[in-house]
PDB file of C-alpha atoms in Angstrom:
ATOM      1  CA  MET A 105      -0.001   0.003  -0.009  1.00 40.00           C
ATOM      2  CA  THR A 106       1.264   3.446  -0.823  1.00 41.00           C
ATOM      3  CA  SER A 107       0.679   6.488   1.379  1.00 40.00           C
ATOM      4  CA  ALA A 108      -2.692   8.222   1.209  1.00 38.00           C
ATOM      5  CA  VAL A 109      -3.310  10.639  -1.672  1.00 37.00           C
ATOM      6  CA  PRO A 110      -3.635  14.054  -0.044  1.00 37.00           C
ATOM      7  CA  ASP A 111      -6.885  15.187  -1.649  1.00 38.00           C
ATOM      8  CA  MET A 112      -8.649  11.852  -1.336  1.00 36.00           C
ATOM      9  CA  ALA A 113     -11.813  11.676   0.732  1.00 38.00           C
ATOM     10  CA  PRO A 114     -10.909  10.607   4.269  1.00 37.00           C
ATOM     11  CA  ASP A 115     -13.264   7.579   4.305  1.00 41.00           C
ATOM     12  CA  GLN A 116     -11.751   5.974   1.208  1.00 40.00           C
ATOM     13  CA  PRO A 117      -9.060   3.290   1.390  1.00 41.00           C
ATOM     14  CA  GLU A 118      -5.620   4.653   0.719  1.00 41.00           C
ATOM     15  CA  GLY A 119      -3.466   3.827  -2.294  1.00 42.00           C
ATOM     16  CA  GLY A 120      -4.198   3.308  -5.987  1.00 44.00           C
ATOM     17  CA  PRO A 121      -2.850   5.330  -8.839  1.00 46.00           C
ATOM     18  CA  PRO A 122      -3.434   9.059  -8.860  1.00 50.00           C
ATOM     19  CA  GLY A 123      -6.774   9.756 -10.562  1.00 51.00           C
ATOM     20  CA  GLY A 124      -7.562   6.038 -10.483  1.00 53.00           C
ATOM     21  CA  PRO A 125      -9.713   4.058  -8.128  1.00 58.00           C
ATOM     22  CA  PRO A 126      -8.663   3.373  -4.535  1.00 66.00           C
ATOM     23  CA  ALA A 127      -6.674   0.167  -4.188  1.00 81.00           C
ATOM     24  CA  PRO A 128      -8.969  -2.807  -3.684  1.00 86.00           C
ATOM     25  CA  PRO A 129      -8.933  -4.781  -0.445  1.00 93.00           C
ATOM     26  CA  LEU A 130      -6.083  -7.275  -0.477  1.00 95.00           C
ATOM     27  CA  TRP A 131      -7.235 -10.904  -0.736  1.00 96.00           C
ATOM     28  CA  ALA A 132      -4.586 -11.991   1.804  1.00 95.00           C
ATOM     29  CA  GLU A 133      -5.869  -9.457   4.378  1.00 96.00           C
ATOM     30  CA  VAL A 134      -9.580 -10.240   4.012  1.00 97.00           C
ATOM     31  CA  ALA A 135     -11.008 -12.589   6.639  1.00 96.00           C
ATOM     32  CA  LEU A 136     -13.840 -15.085   6.322  1.00 97.00           C
ATOM     33  CA  GLY A 137     -16.877 -13.536   8.028  1.00 97.00           C
ATOM     34  CA  GLN A 138     -15.540  -9.987   7.544  1.00 97.00           C
ATOM     35  CA  VAL A 139     -18.405  -7.521   7.488  1.00 98.00           C
ATOM     36  CA  LEU A 140     -18.556  -4.840   4.805  1.00 97.00           C
ATOM     37  CA  PRO A 141     -19.556  -1.212   5.642  1.00 97.00           C
ATOM     38  CA  GLN A 142     -23.327  -1.074   5.713  1.00 98.00           C
ATOM     39  CA  GLN A 143     -25.340   1.093   3.260  1.00 98.00           C
ATOM     40  CA  SER A 144     -28.839   2.596   3.149  1.00 98.00           C
ATOM     41  CA  HIS A 145     -30.533   3.860  -0.006  1.00 98.00           C
ATOM     42  CA  ARG A 146     -33.667   5.929  -0.257  1.00 98.00           C
ATOM     43  CA  VAL A 147     -36.042   4.848  -3.050  1.00 98.00           C
ATOM     44  CA  THR A 148     -38.788   7.229  -4.162  1.00 98.00           C
ATOM     45  CA  ARG A 149     -41.063   7.373  -7.192  1.00 98.00           C
ATOM     46  CA  ALA A 150     -38.491   9.747  -8.727  1.00 98.00           C
ATOM     47  CA  THR A 151     -35.851   7.007  -8.315  1.00 98.00           C
ATOM     48  CA  LEU A 152     -38.098   4.625 -10.242  1.00 98.00           C
ATOM     49  CA  VAL A 153     -38.739   7.080 -13.059  1.00 98.00           C
ATOM     50  CA  ARG A 154     -35.022   7.743 -13.434  1.00 98.00           C
ATOM     51  CA  TYR A 155     -34.208   4.044 -13.386  1.00 98.00           C
ATOM     52  CA  ALA A 156     -36.965   3.258 -15.945  1.00 97.00           C
ATOM     53  CA  GLY A 157     -35.444   5.740 -18.358  1.00 96.00           C
ATOM     54  CA  ALA A 158     -31.861   4.633 -17.811  1.00 97.00           C
ATOM     55  CA  SER A 159     -32.598   0.919 -18.044  1.00 95.00           C
ATOM     56  CA  GLY A 160     -35.374   0.970 -20.615  1.00 91.00           C
ATOM     57  CA  ASP A 161     -37.628  -1.052 -18.293  1.00 90.00           C
ATOM     58  CA  PHE A 162     -40.956   0.702 -18.684  1.00 91.00           C
ATOM     59  CA  ASN A 163     -43.112  -2.047 -17.181  1.00 88.00           C
ATOM     60  CA  VAL A 164     -46.188  -0.129 -16.010  1.00 92.00           C
ATOM     61  CA  ILE A 165     -46.261  -1.735 -12.570  1.00 92.00           C
ATOM     62  CA  HIS A 166     -43.194   0.450 -11.747  1.00 95.00           C
ATOM     63  CA  TRP A 167     -45.013   3.750 -12.320  1.00 96.00           C
ATOM     64  CA  SER A 168     -48.831   3.313 -12.326  1.00 96.00           C
ATOM     65  CA  SER A 169     -50.615   2.673  -9.048  1.00 96.00           C
ATOM     66  CA  ARG A 170     -53.753   1.962 -11.045  1.00 97.00           C
ATOM     67  CA  ILE A 171     -52.243  -0.832 -13.099  1.00 93.00           C
ATOM     68  CA  ALA A 172     -50.147  -2.161 -10.191  1.00 93.00           C
ATOM     69  CA  GLN A 173     -53.262  -2.529  -8.066  1.00 94.00           C
ATOM     70  CA  SER A 174     -55.277  -3.971 -10.935  1.00 92.00           C
ATOM     71  CA  VAL A 175     -52.864  -6.908 -11.069  1.00 85.00           C
ATOM     72  CA  GLY A 176     -53.038  -7.470  -7.333  1.00 88.00           C
ATOM     73  CA  LEU A 177     -50.020  -5.565  -6.053  1.00 91.00           C
ATOM     74  CA  PRO A 178     -50.424  -3.234  -3.079  1.00 95.00           C
ATOM     75  CA  ASP A 179     -49.051  -0.254  -5.049  1.00 97.00           C
ATOM     76  CA  VAL A 180     -46.207   0.644  -7.463  1.00 97.00           C
ATOM     77  CA  ILE A 181     -43.192  -1.573  -6.831  1.00 96.00           C
ATOM     78  CA  ALA A 182     -39.497  -0.902  -7.524  1.00 97.00           C
ATOM     79  CA  HIS A 183     -37.787  -2.679 -10.423  1.00 96.00           C
ATOM     80  CA  GLY A 184     -36.189  -5.803  -9.078  1.00 95.00           C
ATOM     81  CA  MET A 185     -33.057  -4.904 -10.985  1.00 96.00           C
ATOM     82  CA  LEU A 186     -32.968  -1.466  -9.228  1.00 98.00           C
ATOM     83  CA  THR A 187     -33.043  -3.259  -5.867  1.00 98.00           C
ATOM     84  CA  LEU A 188     -30.231  -5.588  -6.964  1.00 98.00           C
ATOM     85  CA  ALA A 189     -28.208  -2.670  -8.382  1.00 98.00           C
ATOM     86  CA  LEU A 190     -28.561  -0.708  -5.118  1.00 98.00           C
ATOM     87  CA  ALA A 191     -27.695  -3.791  -3.084  1.00 98.00           C
ATOM     88  CA  GLY A 192     -24.731  -4.498  -5.310  1.00 98.00           C
ATOM     89  CA  ARG A 193     -23.225  -1.119  -4.518  1.00 98.00           C
ATOM     90  CA  ILE A 194     -22.096  -2.453  -1.165  1.00 98.00           C
ATOM     91  CA  VAL A 195     -19.576  -4.639  -3.002  1.00 98.00           C
ATOM     92  CA  THR A 196     -18.620  -2.209  -5.813  1.00 97.00           C
ATOM     93  CA  ASP A 197     -18.042   0.581  -3.304  1.00 97.00           C
ATOM     94  CA  TRP A 198     -15.936  -1.819  -1.161  1.00 97.00           C
ATOM     95  CA  VAL A 199     -13.656  -2.925  -4.025  1.00 97.00           C
ATOM     96  CA  GLY A 200     -13.718   0.534  -5.629  1.00 96.00           C
ATOM     97  CA  ASP A 201     -13.968  -0.918  -9.144  1.00 97.00           C
ATOM     98  CA  PRO A 202     -17.091  -2.382 -10.831  1.00 97.00           C
ATOM     99  CA  GLY A 203     -14.757  -4.356 -13.106  1.00 96.00           C
ATOM    100  CA  ARG A 204     -13.760  -6.525 -10.129  1.00 97.00           C
ATOM    101  CA  VAL A 205     -17.273  -8.017  -9.969  1.00 98.00           C
ATOM    102  CA  VAL A 206     -17.070 -11.433 -11.539  1.00 98.00           C
ATOM    103  CA  GLU A 207     -20.545 -12.607 -10.523  1.00 98.00           C
ATOM    104  CA  LEU A 208     -23.648 -10.957  -9.068  1.00 98.00           C
ATOM    105  CA  THR A 209     -26.808 -12.876  -8.246  1.00 98.00           C
ATOM    106  CA  GLY A 210     -30.001 -12.074  -6.426  1.00 98.00           C
ATOM    107  CA  ARG A 211     -33.470 -13.372  -5.943  1.00 97.00           C
ATOM    108  CA  MET A 212     -36.237 -10.818  -5.558  1.00 95.00           C
ATOM    109  CA  THR A 213     -38.177 -12.439  -2.689  1.00 95.00           C
ATOM    110  CA  ALA A 214     -40.542  -9.582  -1.777  1.00 94.00           C
ATOM    111  CA  PRO A 215     -41.626  -6.555  -3.783  1.00 94.00           C
ATOM    112  CA  VAL A 216     -40.296  -3.179  -2.668  1.00 97.00           C
ATOM    113  CA  VAL A 217     -43.496  -1.112  -2.472  1.00 98.00           C
ATOM    114  CA  VAL A 218     -42.828   2.569  -3.117  1.00 98.00           C
ATOM    115  CA  PRO A 219     -45.474   5.031  -1.904  1.00 97.00           C
ATOM    116  CA  ASP A 220     -46.259   8.224  -3.828  1.00 96.00           C
ATOM    117  CA  ASP A 221     -44.668  10.611  -1.290  1.00 96.00           C
ATOM    118  CA  ASP A 222     -41.379  12.416  -0.841  1.00 93.00           C
ATOM    119  CA  LEU A 223     -39.972   9.942   1.688  1.00 96.00           C
ATOM    120  CA  GLY A 224     -40.298   6.726  -0.272  1.00 97.00           C
ATOM    121  CA  VAL A 225     -38.723   3.728   1.407  1.00 98.00           C
ATOM    122  CA  ILE A 226     -35.259   2.961   2.772  1.00 98.00           C
ATOM    123  CA  LEU A 227     -33.309  -0.052   1.522  1.00 98.00           C
ATOM    124  CA  ASP A 228     -30.825  -1.275   4.144  1.00 98.00           C
ATOM    125  CA  VAL A 229     -27.934  -3.332   2.816  1.00 98.00           C
ATOM    126  CA  SER A 230     -25.396  -5.436   4.681  1.00 98.00           C
ATOM    127  CA  ALA A 231     -22.799  -7.960   3.516  1.00 98.00           C
ATOM    128  CA  GLU A 232     -20.146 -10.310   4.727  1.00 98.00           C
ATOM    129  CA  VAL A 233     -17.394 -12.429   3.218  1.00 98.00           C
ATOM    130  CA  THR A 234     -18.557 -16.067   3.085  1.00 98.00           C
ATOM    131  CA  GLU A 235     -15.853 -17.776   1.033  1.00 98.00           C
ATOM    132  CA  LYS A 236     -12.251 -17.232   0.041  1.00 97.00           C
ATOM    133  CA  ARG A 237     -11.274 -18.895  -3.174  1.00 95.00           C
ATOM    134  CA  ALA A 238      -8.114 -19.325  -5.171  1.00 90.00           C
ATOM    135  CA  ASP A 239      -7.159 -16.663  -7.715  1.00 93.00           C
ATOM    136  CA  ARG A 240      -7.784 -13.794  -5.246  1.00 96.00           C
ATOM    137  CA  LEU A 241     -11.544 -14.391  -5.455  1.00 98.00           C
ATOM    138  CA  VAL A 242     -13.964 -13.939  -2.587  1.00 98.00           C
ATOM    139  CA  ARG A 243     -17.688 -14.584  -2.284  1.00 98.00           C
ATOM    140  CA  VAL A 244     -19.744 -11.989  -0.411  1.00 98.00           C
ATOM    141  CA  ALA A 245     -23.304 -12.681   0.785  1.00 98.00           C
ATOM    142  CA  ILE A 246     -25.600  -9.636   0.563  1.00 98.00           C
ATOM    143  CA  GLN A 247     -28.686  -8.917   2.690  1.00 98.00           C
ATOM    144  CA  ALA A 248     -31.186  -6.277   1.642  1.00 98.00           C
ATOM    145  CA  ARG A 249     -34.151  -5.199   3.790  1.00 98.00           C
ATOM    146  CA  VAL A 250     -36.916  -2.677   3.892  1.00 98.00           C
ATOM    147  CA  GLY A 251     -37.617  -2.413   7.622  1.00 97.00           C
ATOM    148  CA  ASP A 252     -37.794  -6.021   8.777  1.00 97.00           C
ATOM    149  CA  LEU A 253     -38.726  -7.354   5.357  1.00 97.00           C
ATOM    150  CA  ARG A 254     -36.057  -9.207   3.454  1.00 98.00           C
ATOM    151  CA  VAL A 255     -36.405  -8.153  -0.173  1.00 98.00           C
ATOM    152  CA  LEU A 256     -33.508 -10.230  -1.629  1.00 97.00           C
ATOM    153  CA  GLY A 257     -32.752 -13.878  -1.097  1.00 94.00           C
ATOM    154  CA  ARG A 258     -29.572 -15.790  -1.982  1.00 93.00           C
ATOM    155  CA  ALA A 259     -27.924 -12.572  -3.080  1.00 97.00           C
ATOM    156  CA  ASP A 260     -24.191 -12.737  -3.411  1.00 97.00           C
ATOM    157  CA  ALA A 261     -21.253 -11.526  -5.450  1.00 98.00           C
ATOM    158  CA  VAL A 262     -17.901 -12.984  -6.428  1.00 98.00           C
ATOM    159  CA  LEU A 263     -15.190 -10.379  -6.447  1.00 98.00           C
ATOM    160  CA  ARG A 264     -11.569 -10.331  -7.613  1.00 97.00           C
ATOM    161  CA  LEU A 265      -9.464  -8.599  -4.985  1.00 97.00           C
ATOM    162  CA  GLY A 266      -5.995  -7.135  -5.109  1.00 93.00           C
TER     163      GLY A 266
ATOM    164  CA  MET B 251     -49.804 -23.097 -17.578  1.00 63.00           C
ATOM    165  CA  GLY B 252     -50.231 -19.944 -19.643  1.00 82.00           C
ATOM    166  CA  LEU B 253     -46.837 -20.193 -21.363  1.00 90.00           C
ATOM    167  CA  ASN B 254     -46.173 -22.324 -24.392  1.00 91.00           C
ATOM    168  CA  VAL B 255     -43.608 -24.928 -23.370  1.00 91.00           C
ATOM    169  CA  GLU B 256     -42.777 -25.599 -26.987  1.00 91.00           C
ATOM    170  CA  TYR B 257     -40.810 -22.346 -26.842  1.00 92.00           C
ATOM    171  CA  VAL B 258     -38.079 -23.904 -24.671  1.00 94.00           C
ATOM    172  CA  GLY B 259     -34.840 -23.794 -26.629  1.00 92.00           C
ATOM    173  CA  ARG B 260     -35.830 -20.924 -28.866  1.00 91.00           C
ATOM    174  CA  THR B 261     -33.290 -18.117 -29.261  1.00 89.00           C
ATOM    175  CA  TYR B 262     -33.686 -14.381 -29.865  1.00 86.00           C
ATOM    176  CA  THR B 263     -31.005 -11.886 -30.762  1.00 84.00           C
ATOM    177  CA  ALA B 264     -30.872  -8.288 -29.635  1.00 74.00           C
ATOM    178  CA  GLY B 265     -28.739  -5.416 -30.712  1.00 62.00           C
ATOM    179  CA  ALA B 266     -30.115  -1.992 -31.488  1.00 55.00           C
ATOM    180  CA  GLY B 267     -33.154  -1.092 -33.548  1.00 51.00           C
ATOM    181  CA  MET B 268     -34.873  -4.453 -33.227  1.00 48.00           C
ATOM    182  CA  ALA B 269     -38.486  -4.774 -34.322  1.00 46.00           C
ATOM    183  CA  PRO B 270     -40.479  -6.233 -31.413  1.00 44.00           C
ATOM    184  CA  GLY B 271     -41.744  -9.747 -31.963  1.00 45.00           C
ATOM    185  CA  VAL B 272     -39.465 -10.497 -34.937  1.00 49.00           C
ATOM    186  CA  PRO B 273     -37.101 -13.400 -34.186  1.00 51.00           C
ATOM    187  CA  VAL B 274     -33.732 -13.102 -35.841  1.00 51.00           C
ATOM    188  CA  ALA B 275     -31.202 -15.866 -36.434  1.00 52.00           C
ATOM    189  CA  PRO B 276     -28.298 -15.514 -33.975  1.00 51.00           C
ATOM    190  CA  GLY B 277     -25.856 -12.864 -35.144  1.00 49.00           C
ATOM    191  CA  ALA B 278     -27.553 -12.480 -38.508  1.00 56.00           C
ATOM    192  CA  GLY B 279     -27.473  -8.871 -39.669  1.00 65.00           C
ATOM    193  CA  VAL B 280     -28.144  -7.380 -36.261  1.00 75.00           C
ATOM    194  CA  GLU B 281     -26.889  -3.903 -35.579  1.00 83.00           C
ATOM    195  CA  PRO B 282     -24.972  -4.064 -32.275  1.00 91.00           C
ATOM    196  CA  PHE B 283     -25.952  -2.105 -29.213  1.00 92.00           C
ATOM    197  CA  LEU B 284     -23.262   0.538 -29.064  1.00 95.00           C
ATOM    198  CA  VAL B 285     -22.509   1.377 -25.392  1.00 97.00           C
ATOM    199  CA  GLY B 286     -22.254   5.167 -25.108  1.00 97.00           C
ATOM    200  CA  ARG B 287     -20.385   7.071 -22.437  1.00 98.00           C
ATOM    201  CA  GLN B 288     -23.489   9.027 -21.578  1.00 98.00           C
ATOM    202  CA  LYS B 289     -25.528   5.837 -21.226  1.00 98.00           C
ATOM    203  CA  VAL B 290     -23.007   4.468 -18.769  1.00 98.00           C
ATOM    204  CA  ARG B 291     -23.121   7.735 -16.792  1.00 98.00           C
ATOM    205  CA  GLU B 292     -26.944   7.810 -16.948  1.00 98.00           C
ATOM    206  CA  PHE B 293     -27.268   4.263 -15.738  1.00 98.00           C
ATOM    207  CA  ALA B 294     -24.722   4.725 -12.936  1.00 98.00           C
ATOM    208  CA  THR B 295     -26.548   7.886 -11.821  1.00 98.00           C
ATOM    209  CA  ALA B 296     -29.851   6.044 -11.816  1.00 98.00           C
ATOM    210  CA  VAL B 297     -28.526   3.496  -9.308  1.00 98.00           C
ATOM    211  CA  GLY B 298     -26.815   6.219  -7.242  1.00 97.00           C
ATOM    212  CA  ASP B 299     -23.314   5.028  -8.246  1.00 98.00           C
ATOM    213  CA  THR B 300     -20.817   7.864  -8.222  1.00 97.00           C
ATOM    214  CA  ASN B 301     -17.736   5.664  -8.871  1.00 97.00           C
ATOM    215  CA  PRO B 302     -15.315   7.770 -10.946  1.00 97.00           C
ATOM    216  CA  LEU B 303     -14.655   4.806 -13.214  1.00 98.00           C
ATOM    217  CA  SER B 304     -18.217   5.092 -14.498  1.00 98.00           C
ATOM    218  CA  HIS B 305     -18.180   8.894 -14.835  1.00 98.00           C
ATOM    219  CA  ASP B 306     -14.652  10.199 -15.394  1.00 98.00           C
ATOM    220  CA  LEU B 307     -12.768   9.124 -18.487  1.00 98.00           C
ATOM    221  CA  ASP B 308      -9.385  10.030 -17.047  1.00 97.00           C
ATOM    222  CA  ALA B 309     -10.080   7.950 -13.934  1.00 97.00           C
ATOM    223  CA  ALA B 310     -11.176   4.941 -16.046  1.00 97.00           C
ATOM    224  CA  ARG B 311      -8.054   5.173 -18.264  1.00 97.00           C
ATOM    225  CA  ALA B 312      -5.783   5.606 -15.247  1.00 96.00           C
ATOM    226  CA  ALA B 313      -7.191   2.342 -13.927  1.00 95.00           C
ATOM    227  CA  GLY B 314      -6.297   0.602 -17.173  1.00 96.00           C
ATOM    228  CA  TYR B 315      -9.710   0.586 -18.875  1.00 98.00           C
ATOM    229  CA  PRO B 316     -10.180   1.794 -22.476  1.00 98.00           C
ATOM    230  CA  ASP B 317     -13.256   3.858 -21.474  1.00 98.00           C
ATOM    231  CA  LEU B 318     -15.935   4.328 -18.831  1.00 98.00           C
ATOM    232  CA  VAL B 319     -16.841   1.155 -16.914  1.00 98.00           C
ATOM    233  CA  ALA B 320     -20.510   0.177 -16.671  1.00 98.00           C
ATOM    234  CA  PRO B 321     -21.971  -0.870 -13.268  1.00 98.00           C
ATOM    235  CA  PRO B 322     -22.447  -4.685 -12.958  1.00 98.00           C
ATOM    236  CA  THR B 323     -26.178  -4.634 -13.577  1.00 98.00           C
ATOM    237  CA  PHE B 324     -25.852  -2.618 -16.766  1.00 98.00           C
ATOM    238  CA  ALA B 325     -26.010  -5.857 -18.745  1.00 97.00           C
ATOM    239  CA  ILE B 326     -29.679  -6.107 -17.825  1.00 96.00           C
ATOM    240  CA  ILE B 327     -30.398  -3.634 -20.655  1.00 95.00           C
ATOM    241  CA  LEU B 328     -29.085  -6.192 -23.156  1.00 94.00           C
ATOM    242  CA  HIS B 329     -30.723  -9.045 -21.352  1.00 94.00           C
ATOM    243  CA  PHE B 330     -34.175  -7.440 -21.555  1.00 90.00           C
ATOM    244  CA  ALA B 331     -33.586  -6.256 -25.094  1.00 89.00           C
ATOM    245  CA  ALA B 332     -32.914  -9.871 -26.114  1.00 88.00           C
ATOM    246  CA  MET B 333     -35.970 -11.093 -24.190  1.00 87.00           C
ATOM    247  CA  ASP B 334     -38.323  -8.456 -25.580  1.00 84.00           C
ATOM    248  CA  PRO B 335     -38.925 -10.221 -28.912  1.00 83.00           C
ATOM    249  CA  ALA B 336     -39.849 -13.362 -26.976  1.00 82.00           C
ATOM    250  CA  PHE B 337     -42.154 -11.431 -24.618  1.00 83.00           C
ATOM    251  CA  ALA B 338     -43.861  -9.838 -27.603  1.00 83.00           C
ATOM    252  CA  ASP B 339     -44.236 -13.115 -29.482  1.00 84.00           C
ATOM    253  CA  PRO B 340     -47.967 -13.961 -29.174  1.00 87.00           C
ATOM    254  CA  GLY B 341     -47.118 -17.635 -29.506  1.00 89.00           C
ATOM    255  CA  LEU B 342     -45.375 -17.616 -26.124  1.00 91.00           C
ATOM    256  CA  GLY B 343     -48.556 -16.343 -24.395  1.00 90.00           C
ATOM    257  CA  LEU B 344     -46.963 -14.015 -21.833  1.00 89.00           C
ATOM    258  CA  ASP B 345     -48.987 -11.333 -20.009  1.00 85.00           C
ATOM    259  CA  TYR B 346     -46.416  -8.610 -19.430  1.00 80.00           C
ATOM    260  CA  SER B 347     -48.475  -6.836 -16.754  1.00 76.00           C
ATOM    261  CA  ARG B 348     -48.367 -10.001 -14.635  1.00 83.00           C
ATOM    262  CA  LEU B 349     -44.640 -10.408 -14.965  1.00 84.00           C
ATOM    263  CA  VAL B 350     -42.465 -10.060 -11.878  1.00 83.00           C
ATOM    264  CA  HIS B 351     -38.687 -10.479 -11.914  1.00 87.00           C
ATOM    265  CA  GLY B 352     -37.734 -13.463  -9.732  1.00 92.00           C
ATOM    266  CA  THR B 353     -33.988 -14.139  -9.976  1.00 96.00           C
ATOM    267  CA  GLN B 354     -31.136 -12.574 -11.839  1.00 97.00           C
ATOM    268  CA  GLU B 355     -27.549 -13.721 -12.373  1.00 98.00           C
ATOM    269  CA  PHE B 356     -24.600 -11.937 -13.979  1.00 98.00           C
ATOM    270  CA  HIS B 357     -21.424 -13.891 -14.887  1.00 98.00           C
ATOM    271  CA  TYR B 358     -18.742 -11.566 -16.163  1.00 98.00           C
ATOM    272  CA  ARG B 359     -15.649 -12.417 -18.204  1.00 98.00           C
ATOM    273  CA  ARG B 360     -14.840  -8.731 -18.263  1.00 98.00           C
ATOM    274  CA  PRO B 361     -16.819  -5.560 -17.462  1.00 98.00           C
ATOM    275  CA  ILE B 362     -18.815  -3.724 -20.131  1.00 98.00           C
ATOM    276  CA  VAL B 363     -17.043  -0.507 -21.158  1.00 98.00           C
ATOM    277  CA  ALA B 364     -18.256   2.465 -23.237  1.00 98.00           C
ATOM    278  CA  GLY B 365     -17.478   1.825 -26.862  1.00 98.00           C
ATOM    279  CA  ASP B 366     -18.429  -1.866 -26.709  1.00 97.00           C
ATOM    280  CA  ALA B 367     -20.604  -2.986 -29.632  1.00 95.00           C
ATOM    281  CA  LEU B 368     -22.693  -5.662 -27.946  1.00 95.00           C
ATOM    282  CA  ILE B 369     -24.832  -8.435 -29.352  1.00 93.00           C
ATOM    283  CA  ALA B 370     -27.037 -10.491 -26.981  1.00 94.00           C
ATOM    284  CA  VAL B 371     -28.478 -13.879 -27.835  1.00 92.00           C
ATOM    285  CA  ALA B 372     -31.237 -14.975 -25.473  1.00 93.00           C
ATOM    286  CA  THR B 373     -32.227 -18.619 -25.089  1.00 94.00           C
ATOM    287  CA  ILE B 374     -35.382 -19.810 -23.355  1.00 95.00           C
ATOM    288  CA  GLU B 375     -33.912 -22.404 -21.056  1.00 96.00           C
ATOM    289  CA  GLN B 376     -36.944 -23.552 -19.024  1.00 96.00           C
ATOM    290  CA  ILE B 377     -40.682 -23.040 -18.627  1.00 96.00           C
ATOM    291  CA  ARG B 378     -42.357 -24.537 -15.561  1.00 95.00           C
ATOM    292  CA  ALA B 379     -45.421 -24.080 -13.358  1.00 93.00           C
ATOM    293  CA  ARG B 380     -45.194 -23.562  -9.604  1.00 91.00           C
ATOM    294  CA  GLY B 381     -47.884 -22.695  -7.149  1.00 89.00           C
ATOM    295  CA  GLY B 382     -50.266 -21.337  -9.743  1.00 89.00           C
ATOM    296  CA  HIS B 383     -47.571 -19.194 -11.377  1.00 92.00           C
ATOM    297  CA  ASP B 384     -45.456 -19.787 -14.509  1.00 94.00           C
ATOM    298  CA  LEU B 385     -41.675 -19.490 -14.198  1.00 95.00           C
ATOM    299  CA  LEU B 386     -39.684 -18.615 -17.276  1.00 96.00           C
ATOM    300  CA  THR B 387     -35.883 -19.001 -17.298  1.00 96.00           C
ATOM    301  CA  VAL B 388     -33.920 -17.132 -19.966  1.00 95.00           C
ATOM    302  CA  ARG B 389     -30.158 -17.040 -20.474  1.00 96.00           C
ATOM    303  CA  ALA B 390     -28.471 -14.318 -22.537  1.00 96.00           C
ATOM    304  CA  ASP B 391     -24.967 -14.625 -23.918  1.00 96.00           C
ATOM    305  CA  ILE B 392     -23.591 -11.169 -24.535  1.00 96.00           C
ATOM    306  CA  GLU B 393     -20.527 -10.630 -26.677  1.00 96.00           C
ATOM    307  CA  ALA B 394     -18.556  -7.846 -28.311  1.00 95.00           C
ATOM    308  CA  ALA B 395     -16.823  -8.424 -31.662  1.00 91.00           C
ATOM    309  CA  GLY B 396     -17.206 -12.171 -31.241  1.00 90.00           C
ATOM    310  CA  GLU B 397     -15.669 -12.144 -27.742  1.00 95.00           C
ATOM    311  CA  HIS B 398     -17.731 -13.282 -24.767  1.00 97.00           C
ATOM    312  CA  VAL B 399     -18.291 -10.443 -22.230  1.00 98.00           C
ATOM    313  CA  VAL B 400     -21.013 -11.554 -19.854  1.00 98.00           C
ATOM    314  CA  THR B 401     -23.682 -14.208 -19.487  1.00 98.00           C
ATOM    315  CA  THR B 402     -26.914 -13.283 -17.754  1.00 98.00           C
ATOM    316  CA  ARG B 403     -29.764 -15.485 -16.566  1.00 97.00           C
ATOM    317  CA  SER B 404     -33.175 -14.492 -15.302  1.00 96.00           C
ATOM    318  CA  VAL B 405     -36.183 -16.261 -13.903  1.00 96.00           C
ATOM    319  CA  VAL B 406     -39.338 -14.228 -14.326  1.00 93.00           C
ATOM    320  CA  ILE B 407     -42.608 -15.100 -12.690  1.00 92.00           C
ATOM    321  CA  ILE B 408     -45.902 -14.749 -14.551  1.00 91.00           C
ATOM    322  CA  ARG B 409     -48.334 -14.395 -11.696  1.00 84.00           C
ATOM    323  CA  GLY B 410     -51.389 -16.573 -11.963  1.00 84.00           C
ATOM    324  CA  ILE B 411     -54.789 -14.923 -12.315  1.00 73.00           C
ATOM    325  CA  GLU B 412     -56.127 -16.715  -9.217  1.00 61.00           C
ATOM    326  CA  GLN B 413     -53.269 -15.832  -6.907  1.00 50.00           C
ATOM    327  CA  ASP B 414     -52.457 -12.187  -6.381  1.00 49.00           C
ATOM    328  CA  SER B 415     -49.427 -12.461  -4.130  1.00 48.00           C
ATOM    329  CA  PRO B 416     -46.138 -12.565  -6.037  1.00 46.00           C
TER     330      PRO B 416
END
């Protein structure tokens, strides 16, 4: 590890080339069961509209209460892929480089219902290292909840560390 | 079972400018999906990802990438683009408004970067019924210039009319 870059944000890991990403965690220094820094993400209707446009997923259940309820949902729900993308940030932020994600998997076990207000819902994400493999790979299990409700099952990522 | 099980094994190809519902032979005359820098930035912003590698060209190049690096779930754009012709095919019998995304996998050989010209070939791997719902498994093999980039796999749930909990 090199010394910290002077103008780097204090909460980022030190090292890495100037202008490049922070150095990833070192495989040799990562412990089984190690817990990653937790994250929380606010999801509002505006988040869904932005994600619909960026992803091209315009399924009407993600923006129309009327249609969502007509097919038996409580209200508009978030795109499952938005939930997985937000949950996945716990690992990409940890390794500092999306290119170090070798696998990402998630099962959308409960819909994230998003009310039509300014507060929306909060997605709480936690993760821990569950496997160390050869070739500097680790597997990280990811938990995502809205309140006490688990919204992802069997979510995990395989990452290539430094 | 609302879905036509005879569709297992069918393939659909997606690049850009596809006409919905028109199956195309794999790789045959499909215009690739050209990954633009602004699309990478837009997608990263939509998932709240401020990583400089997805926004700042100098940062991406300093890290050894040829261009901006897409977030891991970016490949879902190609996955859905490849599935769209299947979804729109009346022979499959899929009610889009009853569709809920069940499971998603991404298996990367390398990350998607801006400038990639991507072709996705989707294959219907499995159709099965469970608890009054239909489950549809689709794999998409995504490549750039003949080189494998990422394989994606989804299970989508077509919720049964009688049962209104997903």
